[in-house]
């Protein structure tokens, strides 16, 4: 971190940055230890791609689509709430009164 960046941060943001750096350092140490132990137990080492692929999970397209849908729904509800609109989920229409307003 450069000096100008340091002085430009609020105490809260600085503590967040330091926490992130500590977490990254800890994860690096744990991963290094894990690989060291794994390599020590193998009789014959394989290519690096084998080890990298075993650590990286392939993203599930269905899970990504579901997450994107949930995020879009949450953003929609947040925008509606900021305008004072109560959004009724499908299947909850029984809560709507005769005047068209949602009953508590």
PDB file of C-alpha atoms in Angstrom:
ATOM      1  CA  UNK A   1       0.000   0.000   0.000  1.00  0.00           C
ATOM      2  CA  UNK A   2       1.379   3.393  -0.946  1.00  0.00           C
ATOM      3  CA  UNK A   3       1.573   6.235   1.551  1.00  0.00           C
ATOM      4  CA  UNK A   4      -0.988   8.373  -0.278  1.00  0.00           C
ATOM      5  CA  UNK A   5      -3.443   5.486  -0.334  1.00  0.00           C
ATOM      6  CA  UNK A   6      -2.863   4.860   3.389  1.00  0.00           C
ATOM      7  CA  UNK A   7      -3.630   8.463   4.355  1.00  0.00           C
ATOM      8  CA  UNK A   8      -6.675   8.537   2.071  1.00  0.00           C
ATOM      9  CA  UNK A   9      -8.368   5.642   3.889  1.00  0.00           C
ATOM     10  CA  UNK A  10     -10.727   6.053   6.808  1.00  0.00           C
ATOM     11  CA  UNK A  11      -9.862   4.033   9.921  1.00  0.00           C
ATOM     12  CA  UNK A  12     -12.710   1.633   9.113  1.00  0.00           C
ATOM     13  CA  UNK A  13     -11.559   1.073   5.512  1.00  0.00           C
ATOM     14  CA  UNK A  14      -7.969   0.641   6.701  1.00  0.00           C
ATOM     15  CA  UNK A  15      -9.026  -2.028   9.194  1.00  0.00           C
ATOM     16  CA  UNK A  16     -10.986  -3.788   6.417  1.00  0.00           C
ATOM     17  CA  UNK A  17      -7.937  -3.770   4.137  1.00  0.00           C
ATOM     18  CA  UNK A  18      -5.709  -5.106   6.918  1.00  0.00           C
ATOM     19  CA  UNK A  19      -8.238  -7.850   7.736  1.00  0.00           C
ATOM     20  CA  UNK A  20      -8.357  -8.858   4.061  1.00  0.00           C
ATOM     21  CA  UNK A  21      -4.549  -8.986   3.932  1.00  0.00           C
ATOM     22  CA  UNK A  22      -4.422 -11.144   7.072  1.00  0.00           C
ATOM     23  CA  UNK A  23      -7.046 -13.508   5.688  1.00  0.00           C
ATOM     24  CA  UNK A  24      -5.208 -13.826   2.371  1.00  0.00           C
ATOM     25  CA  UNK A  25      -1.937 -14.505   4.204  1.00  0.00           C
ATOM     26  CA  UNK A  26      -3.593 -17.202   6.327  1.00  0.00           C
ATOM     27  CA  UNK A  27      -5.190 -18.856   3.286  1.00  0.00           C
ATOM     28  CA  UNK A  28      -1.829 -18.825   1.489  1.00  0.00           C
ATOM     29  CA  UNK A  29      -0.087 -20.454   4.456  1.00  0.00           C
ATOM     30  CA  UNK A  30      -2.770 -23.128   4.779  1.00  0.00           C
ATOM     31  CA  UNK A  31      -2.729 -23.891   1.062  1.00  0.00           C
ATOM     32  CA  UNK A  32       1.068 -24.098   1.042  1.00  0.00           C
ATOM     33  CA  UNK A  33       1.010 -26.504   3.985  1.00  0.00           C
ATOM     34  CA  UNK A  34      -1.719 -28.600   2.395  1.00  0.00           C
ATOM     35  CA  UNK A  35       0.178 -28.947  -0.887  1.00  0.00           C
ATOM     36  CA  UNK A  36       3.459 -29.673   0.924  1.00  0.00           C
ATOM     37  CA  UNK A  37       1.863 -32.535   2.804  1.00  0.00           C
ATOM     38  CA  UNK A  38       0.127 -33.844  -0.305  1.00  0.00           C
ATOM     39  CA  UNK A  39       3.359 -33.827  -2.315  1.00  0.00           C
ATOM     40  CA  UNK A  40       5.234 -35.552   0.509  1.00  0.00           C
ATOM     41  CA  UNK A  41       2.755 -38.453   0.474  1.00  0.00           C
ATOM     42  CA  UNK A  42       2.804 -39.099  -3.274  1.00  0.00           C
ATOM     43  CA  UNK A  43       5.251 -41.584  -4.702  1.00  0.00           C
ATOM     44  CA  UNK A  44       5.260 -39.985  -8.130  1.00  0.00           C
ATOM     45  CA  UNK A  45       4.283 -36.357  -8.743  1.00  0.00           C
ATOM     46  CA  UNK A  46       1.950 -35.508 -11.594  1.00  0.00           C
ATOM     47  CA  UNK A  47       1.794 -32.355 -13.682  1.00  0.00           C
ATOM     48  CA  UNK A  48       0.764 -29.103 -11.999  1.00  0.00           C
ATOM     49  CA  UNK A  49      -2.536 -28.925 -13.921  1.00  0.00           C
ATOM     50  CA  UNK A  50      -3.725 -32.088 -12.136  1.00  0.00           C
ATOM     51  CA  UNK A  51      -3.309 -30.459  -8.736  1.00  0.00           C
ATOM     52  CA  UNK A  52      -4.797 -27.152  -9.829  1.00  0.00           C
ATOM     53  CA  UNK A  53      -7.899 -28.824 -11.282  1.00  0.00           C
ATOM     54  CA  UNK A  54      -8.394 -30.827  -8.078  1.00  0.00           C
ATOM     55  CA  UNK A  55      -8.537 -27.577  -6.058  1.00  0.00           C
ATOM     56  CA  UNK A  56     -10.703 -25.514  -8.404  1.00  0.00           C
ATOM     57  CA  UNK A  57     -14.379 -26.414  -8.627  1.00  0.00           C
ATOM     58  CA  UNK A  58     -15.985 -26.027 -11.974  1.00  0.00           C
ATOM     59  CA  UNK A  59     -18.887 -23.558 -11.779  1.00  0.00           C
ATOM     60  CA  UNK A  60     -22.354 -25.051 -12.045  1.00  0.00           C
ATOM     61  CA  UNK A  61     -24.274 -23.099 -14.739  1.00  0.00           C
ATOM     62  CA  UNK A  62     -27.618 -23.908 -13.084  1.00  0.00           C
ATOM     63  CA  UNK A  63     -26.422 -22.629  -9.694  1.00  0.00           C
ATOM     64  CA  UNK A  64     -25.070 -19.462 -11.322  1.00  0.00           C
ATOM     65  CA  UNK A  65     -28.407 -18.855 -13.060  1.00  0.00           C
ATOM     66  CA  UNK A  66     -30.312 -19.387  -9.807  1.00  0.00           C
ATOM     67  CA  UNK A  67     -28.007 -16.966  -7.996  1.00  0.00           C
ATOM     68  CA  UNK A  68     -28.442 -14.359 -10.741  1.00  0.00           C
ATOM     69  CA  UNK A  69     -32.229 -14.750 -10.522  1.00  0.00           C
ATOM     70  CA  UNK A  70     -32.189 -14.384  -6.732  1.00  0.00           C
ATOM     71  CA  UNK A  71     -29.998 -11.283  -6.965  1.00  0.00           C
ATOM     72  CA  UNK A  72     -32.290  -9.736  -9.585  1.00  0.00           C
ATOM     73  CA  UNK A  73     -35.348 -10.507  -7.443  1.00  0.00           C
ATOM     74  CA  UNK A  74     -33.714  -8.962  -4.368  1.00  0.00           C
ATOM     75  CA  UNK A  75     -32.774  -5.835  -6.316  1.00  0.00           C
ATOM     76  CA  UNK A  76     -36.336  -5.553  -7.653  1.00  0.00           C
ATOM     77  CA  UNK A  77     -37.807  -5.825  -4.160  1.00  0.00           C
ATOM     78  CA  UNK A  78     -35.303  -3.270  -2.840  1.00  0.00           C
ATOM     79  CA  UNK A  79     -36.239  -0.824  -5.596  1.00  0.00           C
ATOM     80  CA  UNK A  80     -39.951  -1.386  -5.002  1.00  0.00           C
ATOM     81  CA  UNK A  81     -39.540  -0.855  -1.256  1.00  0.00           C
ATOM     82  CA  UNK A  82     -37.652   2.401  -1.853  1.00  0.00           C
ATOM     83  CA  UNK A  83     -40.703   3.634  -3.814  1.00  0.00           C
ATOM     84  CA  UNK A  84     -43.106   2.482  -1.087  1.00  0.00           C
ATOM     85  CA  UNK A  85     -44.509  -0.415  -3.126  1.00  0.00           C
ATOM     86  CA  UNK A  86     -45.183  -3.749  -1.417  1.00  0.00           C
ATOM     87  CA  UNK A  87     -44.549  -6.560  -3.875  1.00  0.00           C
ATOM     88  CA  UNK A  88     -46.649  -9.683  -3.377  1.00  0.00           C
ATOM     89  CA  UNK A  89     -45.050 -12.977  -4.333  1.00  0.00           C
ATOM     90  CA  UNK A  90     -46.983 -15.345  -6.590  1.00  0.00           C
ATOM     91  CA  UNK A  91     -49.139 -17.578  -4.407  1.00  0.00           C
ATOM     92  CA  UNK A  92     -49.650 -14.882  -1.775  1.00  0.00           C
ATOM     93  CA  UNK A  93     -52.550 -13.162  -3.547  1.00  0.00           C
ATOM     94  CA  UNK A  94     -54.899 -14.126  -0.698  1.00  0.00           C
ATOM     95  CA  UNK A  95     -53.352 -11.307   1.345  1.00  0.00           C
ATOM     96  CA  UNK A  96     -54.711  -8.696  -1.093  1.00  0.00           C
ATOM     97  CA  UNK A  97     -57.815  -6.971   0.194  1.00  0.00           C
ATOM     98  CA  UNK A  98     -60.806  -5.692  -1.749  1.00  0.00           C
ATOM     99  CA  UNK A  99     -59.175  -2.309  -2.239  1.00  0.00           C
ATOM    100  CA  UNK A 100     -56.180  -3.936  -3.913  1.00  0.00           C
ATOM    101  CA  UNK A 101     -53.812  -3.224  -1.031  1.00  0.00           C
ATOM    102  CA  UNK A 102     -51.850  -5.881   0.757  1.00  0.00           C
ATOM    103  CA  UNK A 103     -53.241  -6.733   4.152  1.00  0.00           C
ATOM    104  CA  UNK A 104     -50.708  -7.253   6.963  1.00  0.00           C
TER     105      UNK A 104
END
